[in-house]
Amino acid sequence: MLILGIETSCDETSAALVEDGKTILSSAIATQLDLLKKYGGVVPEVAARRHTELIGYVIKEALDTAGKTLDDVDAVAVTSRQGLIGCLMVGVAAAKTISYARQLPLIGLHHIEGHIFANILSNPDLPVPHICLTVSGGHNMLVQVKKNCKYKVLGSTLDDAAGEAFDKVAKFLGLDFPGGPVIDRLSKQGNRKAFTFPRPMIRSKELDFSFSGLKTSVINMFKEKIAHGEMLPLADIAASFQEAIVDVLVAKTLRAVEEHGSKVVGVTGGVSANSRLREVFAETCKKRGIKVFFPKLSLCTDNAAMIAAAGYARMLLGERSGLRLDVFPNTPLGG
Ligand code: KG4
Ligand code: ZN
């Protein structure tokens, strides 16, 4: 079954063709880096308008790259839940149009479910059930992934998601957007023990996250240094901040694994591209006899291939959305 996936929940306009939920024939992604750099972040209305300009070209690119036409497509899968409402509307309108014009089945998906499937798509040997840490700019969750697209959310962020904290700290330090990859690169030249930043909720029994206090602590320390006319060791600040985030993400995930008797962890979402996060997870899980899986780097950040893969799994369960499909900026995973 050839599925056309469409993803426009935030600032990436993406379309992909995926065969049988496994083989990516094409994945076209148009980023809005010029706008992000201009405004220092995502401006929802501006992002939505850019999606409307690009969506037709991006879908055509996905078809052309795969050497296919709409005649070859069997179904359309689109992100309809969790994201910026105006942005979601563009993708869903495009998906509905194709579905109606071509009489193709349509399925709307939750963005986080897409991220979970980015890992399954990248690692065909990833067992289900497993515990999944989804860690991005807009979300941060611990999820028990069960069979047949069933999920139990074990914890989520109470304020800033980890990626949001990366982006905000980077912006404050005068670094480029998005901040995560920049801090990742800069940290390689820094000393991760130079500063001791707080590890919020690392010992709490809850599986929720909170990164806002950590972000404020880095910003306050930075301001203090400037006020005292001190040299600013940006690489050391970046490395120490990143280490604090990584420590919390790994500790919480392992707590979830222990509590739920799992031996398998999936890490997914934009921040799962982080090199230090991958390193610490790999080392810690190896010591404890836990298997850890990450998506391919190209599938960590938002993409439509993960949506097509999730759509395929749900279609196998007989699910269809129909043309009344609506968009929801905030819906629980599974809802
Ligand atoms: O999954 P994603 O594309 O969008 C959301 O669903 O939010 O994730 C984007 C986030 C941004 O906050 C970005 O800074 C972060 O992922 N990110 C990283 C890295 N690459 C992307 N964070 C840390 N290290 C990276 N290498
Ligand atoms: Zn995402």
Coordinates of C-alpha atoms and ligand atoms in Angstrom, one line a residue:
M1 CA 0.0 0.0 0.0
L2 CA 1.5 3.3 -1.1
I3 CA 0.7 6.1 1.4
L4 CA 1.2 9.8 0.8
G5 CA 2.1 11.4 4.1
I6 CA 1.7 15.2 4.8
E7 CA 3.1 17.0 7.8
T8 CA 2.7 20.8 8.5
S9 CA 2.2 21.0 12.3
C10 CA 4.9 23.5 12.9
D11 CA 7.5 25.0 10.6
E12 CA 8.4 22.2 8.3
T13 CA 6.3 21.7 5.1
S14 CA 6.7 18.0 4.4
A15 CA 5.4 15.3 2.1
A16 CA 6.6 11.7 1.7
L17 CA 5.7 8.5 -0.1
V18 CA 6.1 5.3 2.0
E19 CA 5.4 1.8 0.8
D20 CA 3.7 -0.6 3.3
G21 CA 4.7 1.5 6.2
K22 CA 8.4 0.4 5.8
T23 CA 10.1 1.7 2.7
I24 CA 10.5 5.4 2.2
L25 CA 10.3 6.2 -1.6
S26 CA 10.7 9.9 -1.0
S27 CA 10.7 12.5 1.7
A28 CA 10.5 16.1 0.7
I29 CA 10.9 18.7 3.5
A30 CA 10.9 22.5 3.0
T31 CA 12.3 24.2 6.1
Q32 CA 11.5 27.9 7.0
L33 CA 15.0 28.6 8.2
D34 CA 15.1 32.1 6.6
L35 CA 11.9 33.1 8.6
L36 CA 13.2 31.4 11.8
K37 CA 16.4 33.3 11.6
K38 CA 14.6 36.6 10.8
Y39 CA 12.1 36.3 13.7
G40 CA 14.2 34.2 16.2
G41 CA 11.6 31.5 16.3
V42 CA 8.3 30.3 14.8
V43 CA 5.6 32.9 14.2
P44 CA 2.5 30.8 13.8
E45 CA 0.7 33.0 11.3
V46 CA 3.8 33.5 9.2
A47 CA 4.6 29.8 9.3
A48 CA 1.0 28.9 8.2
R49 CA 1.2 31.3 5.3
R50 CA 4.5 29.8 4.1
H51 CA 2.9 26.3 4.3
T52 CA 0.2 27.5 1.9
E53 CA 2.8 28.7 -0.6
L54 CA 4.9 25.5 -0.4
I55 CA 2.6 22.6 0.1
G56 CA 1.7 22.0 -3.6
Y57 CA 5.4 22.1 -4.6
V58 CA 6.4 19.8 -1.8
I59 CA 3.8 17.2 -2.6
K60 CA 4.9 17.3 -6.3
E61 CA 8.5 16.9 -5.3
A62 CA 7.7 13.9 -3.2
L63 CA 5.8 12.3 -6.1
D64 CA 8.5 13.2 -8.7
T65 CA 11.4 11.9 -6.6
A66 CA 9.6 8.6 -6.1
G67 CA 8.8 8.5 -9.8
K68 CA 5.1 8.2 -9.0
T69 CA 1.9 10.1 -9.7
L70 CA -1.3 10.5 -7.6
D71 CA -2.6 7.5 -9.7
D72 CA -0.2 5.3 -7.8
V73 CA -1.2 6.5 -4.3
D74 CA -3.5 4.3 -2.2
A75 CA -4.2 6.5 0.8
V76 CA -3.4 9.9 2.3
A77 CA -2.1 10.3 5.9
V78 CA -1.9 13.7 7.5
T79 CA -1.0 15.3 10.9
S80 CA -4.3 16.6 12.3
R81 CA -3.5 16.8 16.0
Q82 CA -1.1 18.6 18.2
G83 CA 0.6 21.6 16.6
L84 CA -0.1 25.2 15.5
I85 CA -3.7 25.3 14.4
G86 CA -3.2 27.4 11.3
C87 CA -0.3 25.2 10.2
L88 CA -2.2 22.0 10.8
M89 CA -5.1 23.4 8.7
V90 CA -2.9 23.8 5.6
G91 CA -1.8 20.1 5.6
V92 CA -5.3 18.8 6.4
A93 CA -6.9 20.9 3.7
A94 CA -4.3 19.6 1.1
A95 CA -4.9 16.0 2.3
K96 CA -8.7 16.4 2.1
T97 CA -8.5 17.9 -1.4
I98 CA -6.4 15.0 -2.7
S99 CA -8.6 12.4 -0.9
Y100 CA -11.8 13.9 -2.3
A101 CA -10.5 14.5 -5.9
R102 CA -9.0 11.0 -6.1
Q103 CA -11.5 9.2 -3.9
L104 CA -8.6 8.0 -1.7
P105 CA -9.0 6.9 2.0
L106 CA -7.8 9.6 4.4
I107 CA -6.4 9.3 7.9
G108 CA -5.6 12.0 10.4
L109 CA -2.8 11.3 13.0
H110 CA -1.4 12.7 16.2
H111 CA 2.0 14.3 15.7
I112 CA 3.6 12.5 18.6
E113 CA 2.4 9.1 17.2
G114 CA 4.3 10.1 14.1
H115 CA 7.5 10.6 16.1
I116 CA 7.1 7.2 17.7
F117 CA 6.8 5.7 14.2
A118 CA 9.9 7.5 13.1
N119 CA 11.7 5.1 15.4
I120 CA 9.8 2.1 14.2
L121 CA 10.4 3.1 10.6
S122 CA 14.1 3.5 11.2
N123 CA 14.5 0.3 13.3
P124 CA 12.4 -2.6 11.9
D125 CA 13.7 -4.7 14.8
L126 CA 12.4 -2.3 17.5
P127 CA 10.1 -4.4 19.6
V128 CA 6.7 -3.3 20.6
P129 CA 5.9 -2.9 23.6
H130 CA 8.6 -0.5 24.6
I131 CA 9.1 2.7 26.6
C132 CA 9.5 5.8 24.4
L133 CA 11.0 9.1 25.3
T134 CA 9.6 11.7 22.8
V135 CA 11.7 14.8 23.0
S136 CA 11.2 17.8 20.7
G137 CA 10.7 21.6 20.7
G138 CA 7.0 21.4 21.4
H139 CA 6.7 18.3 23.5
N140 CA 8.5 16.0 25.9
M141 CA 6.9 12.8 27.0
L142 CA 7.5 9.3 28.4
V143 CA 5.1 6.9 26.7
Q144 CA 4.5 3.2 27.0
V145 CA 4.1 2.1 23.4
K146 CA 1.8 -1.0 23.3
K147 CA 0.6 -3.1 20.4
N148 CA -2.1 -1.9 17.9
C149 CA -1.3 1.8 18.2
K150 CA -2.2 2.0 21.9
Y151 CA -0.3 4.3 24.2
K152 CA -0.1 5.2 27.9
V153 CA 1.4 8.5 28.7
L154 CA 3.6 8.1 31.8
G155 CA 4.8 11.7 32.1
S156 CA 5.2 14.9 30.2
T157 CA 6.6 18.3 30.5
L158 CA 5.1 20.7 33.0
D159 CA 6.5 23.8 31.3
D160 CA 9.2 24.0 28.6
A161 CA 10.1 21.0 26.5
A162 CA 13.8 20.1 26.3
G163 CA 14.0 21.4 22.7
E164 CA 12.3 24.6 23.7
A165 CA 14.9 25.1 26.5
F166 CA 17.7 24.5 24.0
D167 CA 16.2 27.0 21.6
K168 CA 15.6 29.7 24.3
V169 CA 19.0 29.4 25.9
A170 CA 20.7 29.5 22.5
K171 CA 18.7 32.6 21.6
F172 CA 19.8 34.3 24.8
L173 CA 23.4 33.4 24.2
G174 CA 23.1 35.0 20.8
L175 CA 23.3 31.7 18.9
D176 CA 21.4 30.7 15.8
F177 CA 17.9 29.1 15.7
P178 CA 17.1 26.3 16.1
G179 CA 19.4 26.2 19.2
G180 CA 19.6 22.4 19.8
P181 CA 22.0 21.6 16.9
V182 CA 24.1 24.7 17.6
I183 CA 24.5 23.9 21.3
D184 CA 25.2 20.3 20.3
R185 CA 28.1 21.4 18.1
L186 CA 29.4 24.1 20.4
S187 CA 29.4 21.7 23.4
K188 CA 32.0 19.5 21.7
Q189 CA 34.6 22.2 22.4
G190 CA 33.4 22.9 25.9
N191 CA 33.8 21.5 29.4
R192 CA 30.5 19.9 30.6
K193 CA 31.7 20.1 34.2
A194 CA 32.5 23.8 34.1
F195 CA 29.2 24.9 35.6
T196 CA 26.7 23.0 37.8
F197 CA 23.2 23.7 36.6
P198 CA 20.2 22.3 38.3
R199 CA 18.7 18.9 37.2
P200 CA 15.0 19.7 37.7
M201 CA 12.9 16.8 39.1
I202 CA 15.7 14.3 38.6
R203 CA 14.9 12.6 41.9
S204 CA 11.2 13.1 41.9
K205 CA 9.0 9.9 41.7
E206 CA 6.9 11.5 39.0
L207 CA 7.8 10.9 35.4
D208 CA 7.1 14.5 34.4
F209 CA 9.7 17.0 33.3
S210 CA 10.3 20.6 33.9
F211 CA 13.1 22.6 32.1
S212 CA 12.0 26.1 32.7
G213 CA 14.0 26.5 35.9
L214 CA 17.1 25.1 34.3
K215 CA 16.8 27.6 31.4
T216 CA 16.3 30.5 33.9
S217 CA 19.4 29.4 35.9
V218 CA 21.6 29.4 32.7
I219 CA 20.2 32.8 31.7
N220 CA 20.8 34.3 35.2
M221 CA 24.3 33.0 35.4
F222 CA 25.0 34.5 32.0
K223 CA 23.6 37.9 33.0
E224 CA 25.7 37.8 36.2
K225 CA 28.9 37.1 34.2
I226 CA 28.2 40.1 31.9
A227 CA 27.4 42.4 34.9
H228 CA 30.8 41.5 36.3
G229 CA 32.5 42.1 33.0
E230 CA 33.7 38.4 33.0
M231 CA 34.8 36.5 29.9
L232 CA 32.0 34.3 28.6
P233 CA 33.0 30.8 28.0
L234 CA 30.1 30.0 25.7
A235 CA 31.2 26.5 24.9
D236 CA 31.5 25.6 28.6
I237 CA 28.0 27.1 29.3
A238 CA 26.6 25.2 26.3
A239 CA 28.2 21.9 27.4
S240 CA 27.2 22.2 31.0
F241 CA 23.6 23.1 30.1
Q242 CA 23.3 20.3 27.6
E243 CA 24.7 17.8 30.3
A244 CA 22.0 18.9 32.7
I245 CA 19.3 18.2 30.2
V246 CA 20.8 14.9 29.1
D247 CA 21.1 13.8 32.7
V248 CA 17.4 14.5 33.4
L249 CA 16.2 12.8 30.2
V250 CA 18.2 9.7 30.8
A251 CA 17.5 9.4 34.5
K252 CA 13.7 9.8 34.0
T253 CA 13.6 7.4 31.1
L254 CA 15.5 4.7 33.1
R255 CA 13.1 5.2 36.0
A256 CA 10.1 4.6 33.7
V257 CA 11.9 1.5 32.3
E258 CA 12.4 0.1 35.8
E259 CA 8.9 0.9 37.0
H260 CA 7.4 -0.8 33.9
G261 CA 9.8 -3.8 33.8
S262 CA 10.8 -3.0 30.2
K263 CA 14.2 -3.8 28.7
V264 CA 13.7 -1.7 25.6
V265 CA 13.8 2.1 25.1
G266 CA 13.0 4.2 22.1
V267 CA 14.2 7.8 22.0
T268 CA 12.6 10.0 19.3
G269 CA 11.8 13.7 18.3
G270 CA 14.2 16.5 17.3
V271 CA 16.3 16.4 20.4
S272 CA 17.0 12.6 19.8
A273 CA 19.5 13.9 17.2
N274 CA 21.6 15.2 20.1
S275 CA 25.0 13.5 20.0
R276 CA 25.6 13.6 23.8
L277 CA 22.1 12.3 24.5
R278 CA 22.8 9.4 22.2
E279 CA 26.2 8.7 23.8
V280 CA 24.9 8.8 27.4
F281 CA 21.9 6.6 26.6
A282 CA 24.1 4.1 24.8
E283 CA 26.6 3.9 27.7
T284 CA 24.0 3.7 30.5
C285 CA 21.7 1.3 28.7
K286 CA 24.6 -1.0 27.8
K287 CA 25.6 -1.2 31.5
R288 CA 22.0 -2.1 32.5
G289 CA 21.3 -4.6 29.7
I290 CA 18.7 -2.3 28.1
K291 CA 18.4 -2.0 24.4
V292 CA 18.1 1.6 23.1
F293 CA 16.9 2.7 19.7
F294 CA 17.1 6.1 17.9
P295 CA 15.6 7.2 14.6
K296 CA 17.9 7.9 11.6
L297 CA 19.1 11.5 11.9
S298 CA 16.9 12.4 8.9
L299 CA 13.8 11.2 10.7
C300 CA 14.5 12.9 14.1
T301 CA 13.0 16.2 13.3
D302 CA 9.5 16.7 11.8
N303 CA 8.9 14.8 8.6
A304 CA 6.0 13.3 6.7
A305 CA 7.5 9.8 6.3
M306 CA 6.8 9.1 10.0
I307 CA 3.2 10.2 9.4
A308 CA 2.8 7.9 6.5
A309 CA 4.2 5.0 8.5
A310 CA 1.8 5.7 11.4
G311 CA -1.1 6.0 8.9
Y312 CA -0.3 2.6 7.5
A313 CA -0.4 1.0 10.9
R314 CA -3.7 2.6 11.7
M315 CA -5.2 1.7 8.3
L316 CA -4.3 -1.9 8.9
L317 CA -6.5 -1.6 12.0
G318 CA -9.3 -0.5 9.7
E319 CA -9.3 3.1 10.8
R320 CA -10.3 5.9 8.4
S321 CA -11.0 9.6 9.1
G322 CA -13.2 10.8 6.3
L323 CA -13.6 14.3 5.0
R324 CA -15.0 15.6 8.3
L325 CA -11.5 15.4 9.7
D326 CA -10.8 18.4 11.9
V327 CA -7.6 19.9 13.4
F328 CA -6.8 20.0 17.2
P329 CA -3.9 22.0 18.5
N330 CA -3.9 20.1 21.9
T331 CA -5.1 16.6 22.1
P332 CA -3.7 13.8 24.3
L333 CA -1.8 11.1 22.5
G334 CA -4.2 8.4 21.6
G335 CA -7.1 10.9 21.6
Ligands
KG4_1 O1 10.6 17.2 16.4 P1 10.9 18.6 16.0 O2 11.4 18.8 14.6 O3 9.7 19.6 16.2 C1 8.7 19.5 17.2 O4 7.9 18.6 17.1 O5 8.9 20.3 18.1 O6 12.0 19.2 17.0 C2 12.6 20.4 16.9 C3 13.5 20.6 18.1 C4 14.1 22.0 18.2 O7 13.8 22.5 19.5 C5 15.6 21.8 18.0 O8 16.4 22.7 18.7 C6 15.8 20.4 18.5 O9 14.6 19.7 18.1 N1 17.0 19.7 18.0 C7 18.0 19.4 18.8 C8 19.0 18.8 17.9 N2 18.5 18.8 16.7 C9 17.2 19.4 16.7 N3 18.2 19.5 20.1 C10 19.4 19.1 20.6 N4 20.4 18.6 19.8 C11 20.2 18.4 18.5 N5 21.2 17.9 17.8
ZN2 ZN 7.7 17.1 16.2

